[in-house]
PDB file of C-alpha atoms and ligand atoms in Angstrom:
ATOM      1  CA  UNK C  30     133.092 -52.926  67.114  1.00  0.00           C
ATOM      2  CA  UNK C  31     132.522 -53.530  70.812  1.00  0.00           C
ATOM      3  CA  UNK C  32     128.939 -54.573  70.118  1.00  0.00           C
ATOM      4  CA  UNK C  33     130.242 -57.192  67.705  1.00  0.00           C
ATOM      5  CA  UNK C  34     132.630 -58.534  70.323  1.00  0.00           C
ATOM      6  CA  UNK C  35     129.740 -58.684  72.799  1.00  0.00           C
ATOM      7  CA  UNK C  36     127.652 -60.711  70.319  1.00  0.00           C
ATOM      8  CA  UNK C  37     130.620 -62.950  69.624  1.00  0.00           C
ATOM      9  CA  UNK C  38     131.019 -63.658  73.334  1.00  0.00           C
ATOM     10  CA  UNK C  39     127.335 -64.615  73.547  1.00  0.00           C
ATOM     11  CA  UNK C  40     127.917 -67.279  70.905  1.00  0.00           C
ATOM     12  CA  UNK C  41     131.272 -68.459  72.214  1.00  0.00           C
ATOM     13  CA  UNK C  42     131.844 -71.835  73.824  1.00  0.00           C
ATOM     14  CA  UNK C  43     132.862 -70.161  77.068  1.00  0.00           C
ATOM     15  CA  UNK C  44     130.122 -68.640  79.243  1.00  0.00           C
ATOM     16  CA  UNK C  45     130.279 -64.845  79.382  1.00  0.00           C
ATOM     17  CA  UNK C  46     130.209 -62.933  82.666  1.00  0.00           C
ATOM     18  CA  UNK C  47     128.067 -59.799  82.745  1.00  0.00           C
ATOM     19  CA  UNK C  48     128.337 -57.380  85.644  1.00  0.00           C
ATOM     20  CA  UNK C  49     125.110 -55.455  86.098  1.00  0.00           C
ATOM     21  CA  UNK C  50     125.631 -51.842  87.114  1.00  0.00           C
ATOM     22  CA  UNK C  51     122.627 -50.134  88.663  1.00  0.00           C
ATOM     23  CA  UNK C  52     123.225 -46.395  88.092  1.00  0.00           C
ATOM     24  CA  UNK C  53     121.751 -45.621  91.511  1.00  0.00           C
ATOM     25  CA  UNK C  54     124.339 -47.819  93.202  1.00  0.00           C
ATOM     26  CA  UNK C  55     127.403 -47.110  91.093  1.00  0.00           C
ATOM     27  CA  UNK C  56     130.761 -48.049  92.587  1.00  0.00           C
ATOM     28  CA  UNK C  57     133.823 -47.339  90.408  1.00  0.00           C
ATOM     29  CA  UNK C  58     135.850 -49.833  92.464  1.00  0.00           C
ATOM     30  CA  UNK C  59     133.635 -52.635  91.165  1.00  0.00           C
ATOM     31  CA  UNK C  60     134.394 -51.554  87.579  1.00  0.00           C
ATOM     32  CA  UNK C  61     138.128 -51.763  88.278  1.00  0.00           C
ATOM     33  CA  UNK C  62     137.801 -55.204  89.877  1.00  0.00           C
ATOM     34  CA  UNK C  63     135.559 -56.494  87.085  1.00  0.00           C
ATOM     35  CA  UNK C  64     138.111 -55.286  84.558  1.00  0.00           C
ATOM     36  CA  UNK C  65     140.923 -57.023  86.424  1.00  0.00           C
ATOM     37  CA  UNK C  66     138.891 -60.225  86.566  1.00  0.00           C
ATOM     38  CA  UNK C  67     138.139 -60.073  82.832  1.00  0.00           C
ATOM     39  CA  UNK C  68     134.360 -59.684  82.976  1.00  0.00           C
ATOM     40  CA  UNK C  69     132.910 -59.884  79.459  1.00  0.00           C
ATOM     41  CA  UNK C  70     130.476 -56.994  79.552  1.00  0.00           C
ATOM     42  CA  UNK C  71     128.910 -54.337  81.768  1.00  0.00           C
ATOM     43  CA  UNK C  72     125.143 -54.137  81.622  1.00  0.00           C
ATOM     44  CA  UNK C  73     123.787 -50.756  82.677  1.00  0.00           C
ATOM     45  CA  UNK C  74     120.237 -50.146  83.803  1.00  0.00           C
ATOM     46  CA  UNK C  75     117.581 -50.751  86.394  1.00  0.00           C
ATOM     47  CA  UNK C  76     113.839 -51.249  86.489  1.00  0.00           C
ATOM     48  CA  UNK C  77     113.301 -47.838  88.089  1.00  0.00           C
ATOM     49  CA  UNK C  78     116.029 -45.275  88.455  1.00  0.00           C
ATOM     50  CA  UNK C  79     116.014 -42.412  90.939  1.00  0.00           C
ATOM     51  CA  UNK C  80     118.713 -40.515  89.064  1.00  0.00           C
ATOM     52  CA  UNK C  81     118.742 -40.264  85.298  1.00  0.00           C
ATOM     53  CA  UNK C  82     122.499 -40.285  84.872  1.00  0.00           C
ATOM     54  CA  UNK C  83     123.053 -43.145  82.438  1.00  0.00           C
ATOM     55  CA  UNK C  84     125.164 -41.114  79.979  1.00  0.00           C
ATOM     56  CA  UNK C  85     127.488 -39.753  82.679  1.00  0.00           C
ATOM     57  CA  UNK C  86     127.753 -43.198  84.235  1.00  0.00           C
ATOM     58  CA  UNK C  87     128.795 -44.829  80.955  1.00  0.00           C
ATOM     59  CA  UNK C  88     131.343 -42.087  80.471  1.00  0.00           C
ATOM     60  CA  UNK C  89     132.778 -42.858  83.885  1.00  0.00           C
ATOM     61  CA  UNK C  90     132.867 -46.640  83.261  1.00  0.00           C
ATOM     62  CA  UNK C  91     134.633 -46.105  79.949  1.00  0.00           C
ATOM     63  CA  UNK C  92     137.354 -44.103  81.662  1.00  0.00           C
ATOM     64  CA  UNK C  93     138.101 -47.139  83.841  1.00  0.00           C
ATOM     65  CA  UNK C  94     137.687 -50.033  81.426  1.00  0.00           C
ATOM     66  CA  UNK C  95     137.438 -50.887  77.728  1.00  0.00           C
ATOM     67  CA  UNK C  96     134.991 -53.746  78.356  1.00  0.00           C
ATOM     68  CA  UNK C  97     131.776 -53.287  76.274  1.00  0.00           C
ATOM     69  CA  UNK C  98     128.962 -51.384  77.976  1.00  0.00           C
ATOM     70  CA  UNK C  99     125.518 -52.583  76.973  1.00  0.00           C
ATOM     71  CA  UNK C 100     122.254 -51.000  78.101  1.00  0.00           C
ATOM     72  CA  UNK C 101     119.763 -53.113  80.028  1.00  0.00           C
ATOM     73  CA  UNK C 102     117.104 -50.435  80.235  1.00  0.00           C
ATOM     74  CA  UNK C 103     114.012 -50.335  82.385  1.00  0.00           C
ATOM     75  CA  UNK C 104     112.456 -47.959  79.845  1.00  0.00           C
ATOM     76  CA  UNK C 105     113.124 -45.563  76.969  1.00  0.00           C
ATOM     77  CA  UNK C 106     114.449 -42.822  79.287  1.00  0.00           C
ATOM     78  CA  UNK C 107     117.509 -44.958  80.011  1.00  0.00           C
ATOM     79  CA  UNK C 108     118.896 -44.884  76.475  1.00  0.00           C
ATOM     80  CA  UNK C 109     122.257 -43.316  75.712  1.00  0.00           C
ATOM     81  CA  UNK C 110     124.357 -43.071  72.601  1.00  0.00           C
ATOM     82  CA  UNK C 111     127.451 -43.481  74.766  1.00  0.00           C
ATOM     83  CA  UNK C 112     126.614 -47.178  75.132  1.00  0.00           C
ATOM     84  CA  UNK C 113     128.056 -49.837  72.840  1.00  0.00           C
ATOM     85  CA  UNK C 114     124.632 -51.347  72.390  1.00  0.00           C
ATOM     86  CA  UNK C 115     121.344 -52.305  73.922  1.00  0.00           C
ATOM     87  CA  UNK C 116     119.427 -55.373  75.044  1.00  0.00           C
ATOM     88  CA  UNK C 117     116.075 -54.651  73.428  1.00  0.00           C
ATOM     89  CA  UNK C 118     113.894 -56.569  75.841  1.00  0.00           C
ATOM     90  CA  UNK C 119     110.312 -57.663  75.388  1.00  0.00           C
ATOM     91  CA  UNK C 120     108.700 -59.209  78.453  1.00  0.00           C
ATOM     92  CA  UNK C 121     107.256 -62.359  76.882  1.00  0.00           C
ATOM     93  CA  UNK C 122     106.423 -63.942  80.245  1.00  0.00           C
ATOM     94  CA  UNK C 123     103.907 -61.194  81.025  1.00  0.00           C
ATOM     95  CA  UNK C 124     100.711 -59.948  79.465  1.00  0.00           C
ATOM     96  CA  UNK C 125     101.225 -56.246  79.905  1.00  0.00           C
ATOM     97  CA  UNK C 126     101.238 -54.599  76.442  1.00  0.00           C
ATOM     98  CA  UNK C 127     103.338 -51.754  77.806  1.00  0.00           C
ATOM     99  CA  UNK C 128     106.317 -54.102  78.272  1.00  0.00           C
ATOM    100  CA  UNK C 129     105.555 -56.288  75.260  1.00  0.00           C
ATOM    101  CA  UNK C 130     105.433 -53.547  72.613  1.00  0.00           C
ATOM    102  CA  UNK C 131     104.347 -50.059  73.791  1.00  0.00           C
ATOM    103  CA  UNK C 132     107.694 -48.987  75.264  1.00  0.00           C
ATOM    104  CA  UNK C 133     109.437 -50.286  72.161  1.00  0.00           C
ATOM    105  CA  UNK C 134     107.308 -48.072  69.952  1.00  0.00           C
ATOM    106  CA  UNK C 135     108.312 -45.061  72.061  1.00  0.00           C
ATOM    107  CA  UNK C 136     111.963 -46.126  72.018  1.00  0.00           C
ATOM    108  CA  UNK C 137     112.153 -46.966  68.286  1.00  0.00           C
ATOM    109  CA  UNK C 138     112.781 -43.437  66.918  1.00  0.00           C
ATOM    110  CA  UNK C 139     115.266 -42.727  69.733  1.00  0.00           C
ATOM    111  CA  UNK C 140     117.209 -45.930  68.999  1.00  0.00           C
ATOM    112  CA  UNK C 141     117.271 -45.028  65.313  1.00  0.00           C
ATOM    113  CA  UNK C 142     118.391 -41.465  65.950  1.00  0.00           C
ATOM    114  CA  UNK C 143     121.123 -42.577  68.351  1.00  0.00           C
ATOM    115  CA  UNK C 144     122.190 -45.277  65.857  1.00  0.00           C
ATOM    116  CA  UNK C 145     122.313 -47.719  68.748  1.00  0.00           C
ATOM    117  CA  UNK C 146     123.169 -51.352  68.086  1.00  0.00           C
ATOM    118  CA  UNK C 147     120.562 -53.626  69.617  1.00  0.00           C
ATOM    119  CA  UNK C 148     119.986 -57.267  70.443  1.00  0.00           C
ATOM    120  CA  UNK C 149     116.269 -58.199  70.321  1.00  0.00           C
ATOM    121  CA  UNK C 150     115.903 -60.238  73.509  1.00  0.00           C
ATOM    122  CA  UNK C 151     112.976 -62.313  74.758  1.00  0.00           C
ATOM    123  CA  UNK C 152     112.791 -61.471  78.458  1.00  0.00           C
ATOM    124  CA  UNK C 153     111.217 -64.143  80.666  1.00  0.00           C
ATOM    125  CA  UNK C 154     110.576 -63.489  84.313  1.00  0.00           C
ATOM    126  CA  UNK C 155     110.601 -66.746  86.258  1.00  0.00           C
ATOM    127  CA  UNK C 156     109.531 -66.991  89.831  1.00  0.00           C
ATOM    128  CA  UNK C 157     112.467 -66.677  92.226  1.00  0.00           C
ATOM    129  CA  UNK C 158     110.457 -67.293  95.406  1.00  0.00           C
ATOM    130  CA  UNK C 159     110.190 -63.607  96.309  1.00  0.00           C
ATOM    131  CA  UNK C 160     108.265 -60.815  94.617  1.00  0.00           C
ATOM    132  CA  UNK C 161     110.759 -59.093  92.311  1.00  0.00           C
ATOM    133  CA  UNK C 162     110.964 -55.415  91.442  1.00  0.00           C
ATOM    134  CA  UNK C 163     110.383 -56.353  87.792  1.00  0.00           C
ATOM    135  CA  UNK C 164     107.168 -58.082  88.808  1.00  0.00           C
ATOM    136  CA  UNK C 165     105.992 -55.043  90.795  1.00  0.00           C
ATOM    137  CA  UNK C 166     106.927 -52.450  88.173  1.00  0.00           C
ATOM    138  CA  UNK C 167     105.581 -54.342  85.179  1.00  0.00           C
ATOM    139  CA  UNK C 168     102.476 -55.555  86.993  1.00  0.00           C
ATOM    140  CA  UNK C 169     103.011 -59.039  85.577  1.00  0.00           C
ATOM    141  CA  UNK C 170     103.238 -62.497  87.028  1.00  0.00           C
ATOM    142  CA  UNK C 171     106.422 -64.513  86.600  1.00  0.00           C
ATOM    143  CA  UNK C 172     106.343 -67.933  84.964  1.00  0.00           C
ATOM    144  CA  UNK C 173     106.053 -70.746  87.459  1.00  0.00           C
ATOM    145  CA  UNK C 174     109.445 -72.461  87.796  1.00  0.00           C
ATOM    146  CA  UNK C 175     107.717 -75.771  88.466  1.00  0.00           C
ATOM    147  CA  UNK C 176     106.127 -75.657  84.996  1.00  0.00           C
ATOM    148  CA  UNK C 177     109.112 -76.190  82.669  1.00  0.00           C
ATOM    149  CA  UNK C 178     106.937 -76.871  79.629  1.00  0.00           C
ATOM    150  CA  UNK C 179     105.431 -73.372  79.730  1.00  0.00           C
ATOM    151  CA  UNK C 180     108.900 -71.831  80.061  1.00  0.00           C
ATOM    152  CA  UNK C 181     110.286 -73.952  77.217  1.00  0.00           C
ATOM    153  CA  UNK C 182     107.448 -73.154  74.811  1.00  0.00           C
ATOM    154  CA  UNK C 183     107.610 -69.455  75.680  1.00  0.00           C
ATOM    155  CA  UNK C 184     111.362 -69.517  74.918  1.00  0.00           C
ATOM    156  CA  UNK C 185     110.660 -71.382  71.699  1.00  0.00           C
ATOM    157  CA  UNK C 186     108.038 -68.806  70.688  1.00  0.00           C
ATOM    158  CA  UNK C 187     110.659 -66.102  71.307  1.00  0.00           C
ATOM    159  CA  UNK C 188     113.092 -67.851  69.004  1.00  0.00           C
ATOM    160  CA  UNK C 189     110.436 -68.357  66.320  1.00  0.00           C
ATOM    161  CA  UNK C 190     109.446 -64.681  66.526  1.00  0.00           C
ATOM    162  CA  UNK C 191     113.010 -63.751  65.641  1.00  0.00           C
ATOM    163  CA  UNK C 192     114.459 -62.739  69.004  1.00  0.00           C
ATOM    164  CA  UNK C 193     118.226 -63.190  69.002  1.00  0.00           C
ATOM    165  CA  UNK C 194     118.599 -64.205  72.668  1.00  0.00           C
ATOM    166  CA  UNK C 195     116.523 -65.373  75.624  1.00  0.00           C
ATOM    167  CA  UNK C 196     117.009 -63.753  79.044  1.00  0.00           C
ATOM    168  CA  UNK C 197     115.813 -65.969  81.901  1.00  0.00           C
ATOM    169  CA  UNK C 198     115.305 -63.595  84.825  1.00  0.00           C
ATOM    170  CA  UNK C 199     114.628 -64.823  88.353  1.00  0.00           C
ATOM    171  CA  UNK C 200     114.501 -61.173  89.500  1.00  0.00           C
ATOM    172  CA  UNK C 201     117.184 -59.059  91.106  1.00  0.00           C
ATOM    173  CA  UNK C 202     118.087 -60.470  94.504  1.00  0.00           C
ATOM    174  CA  UNK C 203     115.975 -63.586  93.891  1.00  0.00           C
ATOM    175  CA  UNK C 204     115.917 -66.026  96.794  1.00  0.00           C
ATOM    176  CA  UNK C 205     116.054 -68.855  94.308  1.00  0.00           C
ATOM    177  CA  UNK C 206     118.135 -68.446  91.167  1.00  0.00           C
ATOM    178  CA  UNK C 207     117.260 -70.344  87.995  1.00  0.00           C
ATOM    179  CA  UNK C 208     117.474 -74.109  88.315  1.00  0.00           C
ATOM    180  CA  UNK C 209     120.364 -75.547  86.253  1.00  0.00           C
ATOM    181  CA  UNK C 210     118.129 -78.496  85.329  1.00  0.00           C
ATOM    182  CA  UNK C 211     115.499 -76.154  83.908  1.00  0.00           C
ATOM    183  CA  UNK C 212     118.192 -74.269  82.005  1.00  0.00           C
ATOM    184  CA  UNK C 213     119.469 -77.522  80.547  1.00  0.00           C
ATOM    185  CA  UNK C 214     115.980 -78.374  79.273  1.00  0.00           C
ATOM    186  CA  UNK C 215     115.581 -74.940  77.695  1.00  0.00           C
ATOM    187  CA  UNK C 216     118.994 -75.201  76.050  1.00  0.00           C
ATOM    188  CA  UNK C 217     117.959 -78.545  74.543  1.00  0.00           C
ATOM    189  CA  UNK C 218     115.002 -76.849  72.895  1.00  0.00           C
ATOM    190  CA  UNK C 219     116.225 -73.472  71.653  1.00  0.00           C
ATOM    191  CA  UNK C 220     119.116 -72.593  69.393  1.00  0.00           C
ATOM    192  CA  UNK C 221     119.658 -68.948  70.367  1.00  0.00           C
ATOM    193  CA  UNK C 222     121.932 -67.845  73.252  1.00  0.00           C
ATOM    194  CA  UNK C 223     120.466 -67.962  76.738  1.00  0.00           C
ATOM    195  CA  UNK C 224     121.294 -65.281  79.314  1.00  0.00           C
ATOM    196  CA  UNK C 225     120.618 -66.084  82.974  1.00  0.00           C
ATOM    197  CA  UNK C 226     120.288 -63.659  85.889  1.00  0.00           C
ATOM    198  CA  UNK C 227     118.761 -63.122  89.302  1.00  0.00           C
ATOM    199  CA  UNK C 228     120.045 -64.244  92.690  1.00  0.00           C
ATOM    200  CA  UNK C 229     123.381 -65.668  91.511  1.00  0.00           C
ATOM    201  CA  UNK C 230     125.603 -64.968  94.471  1.00  0.00           C
ATOM    202  CA  UNK C 231     128.239 -67.688  94.616  1.00  0.00           C
ATOM    203  CA  UNK C 232     130.861 -69.401  92.503  1.00  0.00           C
ATOM    204  CA  UNK C 233     128.993 -72.699  92.989  1.00  0.00           C
ATOM    205  CA  UNK C 234     125.741 -71.324  91.562  1.00  0.00           C
ATOM    206  CA  UNK C 235     127.605 -69.845  88.610  1.00  0.00           C
ATOM    207  CA  UNK C 236     129.434 -73.110  87.987  1.00  0.00           C
ATOM    208  CA  UNK C 237     126.216 -75.146  87.974  1.00  0.00           C
ATOM    209  CA  UNK C 238     124.614 -72.768  85.443  1.00  0.00           C
ATOM    210  CA  UNK C 239     127.731 -72.774  83.280  1.00  0.00           C
ATOM    211  CA  UNK C 240     127.657 -76.563  83.273  1.00  0.00           C
ATOM    212  CA  UNK C 241     123.975 -76.472  82.286  1.00  0.00           C
ATOM    213  CA  UNK C 242     124.869 -74.392  79.216  1.00  0.00           C
ATOM    214  CA  UNK C 243     124.325 -70.713  80.115  1.00  0.00           C
ATOM    215  CA  UNK C 244     125.750 -68.476  77.398  1.00  0.00           C
ATOM    216  CA  UNK C 245     125.922 -65.480  79.713  1.00  0.00           C
ATOM    217  CA  UNK C 246     125.431 -65.063  83.443  1.00  0.00           C
ATOM    218  CA  UNK C 247     124.429 -61.702  84.895  1.00  0.00           C
ATOM    219  CA  UNK C 248     125.401 -60.715  88.414  1.00  0.00           C
ATOM    220  CA  UNK C 249     124.241 -57.497  90.065  1.00  0.00           C
ATOM    221  CA  UNK C 250     122.988 -57.557  93.634  1.00  0.00           C
ATOM    222  CA  UNK C 251     125.618 -59.862  95.116  1.00  0.00           C
ATOM    223  CA  UNK C 252     128.412 -57.608  93.798  1.00  0.00           C
ATOM    224  CA  UNK C 253     126.689 -54.473  95.077  1.00  0.00           C
ATOM    225  CA  UNK C 254     126.793 -56.030  98.538  1.00  0.00           C
ATOM    226  CA  UNK C 255     130.387 -57.252  98.247  1.00  0.00           C
ATOM    227  CA  UNK C 256     132.496 -56.092  95.314  1.00  0.00           C
ATOM    228  CA  UNK C 257     135.310 -58.502  96.219  1.00  0.00           C
ATOM    229  CA  UNK C 258     133.053 -61.473  95.510  1.00  0.00           C
ATOM    230  CA  UNK C 259     133.955 -61.009  91.852  1.00  0.00           C
ATOM    231  CA  UNK C 260     137.455 -62.321  92.573  1.00  0.00           C
ATOM    232  CA  UNK C 261     135.909 -65.659  93.548  1.00  0.00           C
ATOM    233  CA  UNK C 262     132.918 -65.825  91.157  1.00  0.00           C
ATOM    234  CA  UNK C 263     135.023 -65.004  88.105  1.00  0.00           C
ATOM    235  CA  UNK C 264     137.047 -68.182  88.680  1.00  0.00           C
ATOM    236  CA  UNK C 265     133.985 -70.160  87.529  1.00  0.00           C
ATOM    237  CA  UNK C 266     134.304 -68.534  84.082  1.00  0.00           C
ATOM    238  CA  UNK C 267     137.944 -69.466  83.466  1.00  0.00           C
TER     239      UNK C 267
HETATM  240  C1  1GP D 330     118.622 -58.539  87.504  1.00  0.00           C
HETATM  241  O1  1GP D 330     119.222 -60.559  86.377  1.00  0.00           O
HETATM  242  C2  1GP D 330     119.725 -59.412  86.967  1.00  0.00           C
HETATM  243  O2  1GP D 330     117.860 -58.001  86.495  1.00  0.00           O
HETATM  244  C3  1GP D 330     120.738 -59.712  88.023  1.00  0.00           C
HETATM  245  O3  1GP D 330     120.144 -60.177  89.208  1.00  0.00           O
HETATM  246  O4  1GP D 330     120.860 -58.471  90.862  1.00  0.00           O
HETATM  247  O5  1GP D 330     120.103 -60.746  91.614  1.00  0.00           O
HETATM  248  O6  1GP D 330     122.286 -60.457  90.467  1.00  0.00           O
HETATM  249  P1  1GP D 330     120.884 -59.954  90.613  1.00  0.00           P
END
């Protein structure tokens, strides 16, 4: 049920707000504030986790809020049947088979056994002016943000391959978040929902991306640094 409401919010006219919870930096106070500010969804995961406590973490979030909890896993060890669903990401911007298909093959029987709902998502890393953790861990190069055509055709290929959403990722803590102009161009060319994340740390940045047509905006780092920022940022989504 909650997975369905998550999918519905991705297709809604209003932009959805996703709060990214890194299990290594969990703060229950942020969950309470996000709930109060009507965040749409909690994404849980990280590119490399020190502690493998995803199941316990989801349990704790669910005690504090009934907002859907969707996995945003770095790999197959971060799966949990406690989640309401999963972003099944394939890193289409890179050329590392491990992140294009290998991990998915390892995860497939686990996803089936757990009966997890999943959203096949084309994951595109776009350069955010600093080397991102995703870049380091996956050993791939991000797409060049000054080459919109490459980003558009990669997004288009994702749509044609049957992915149900595109995630444009500037990298956690990116110096430069995705350009609203670039997002607008991508939105003009693809019909599936577009999720945007990486370096969004102000109401103004969120507003510009909402105006450019983002279906969902993901905020992690900025809220880890200052949980109260959600009171201000969430105003952009009203
Ligand atoms: C990272 O896109 C998400 O995978 C969110 O990025 O942590 O910079 O908000 P930030």
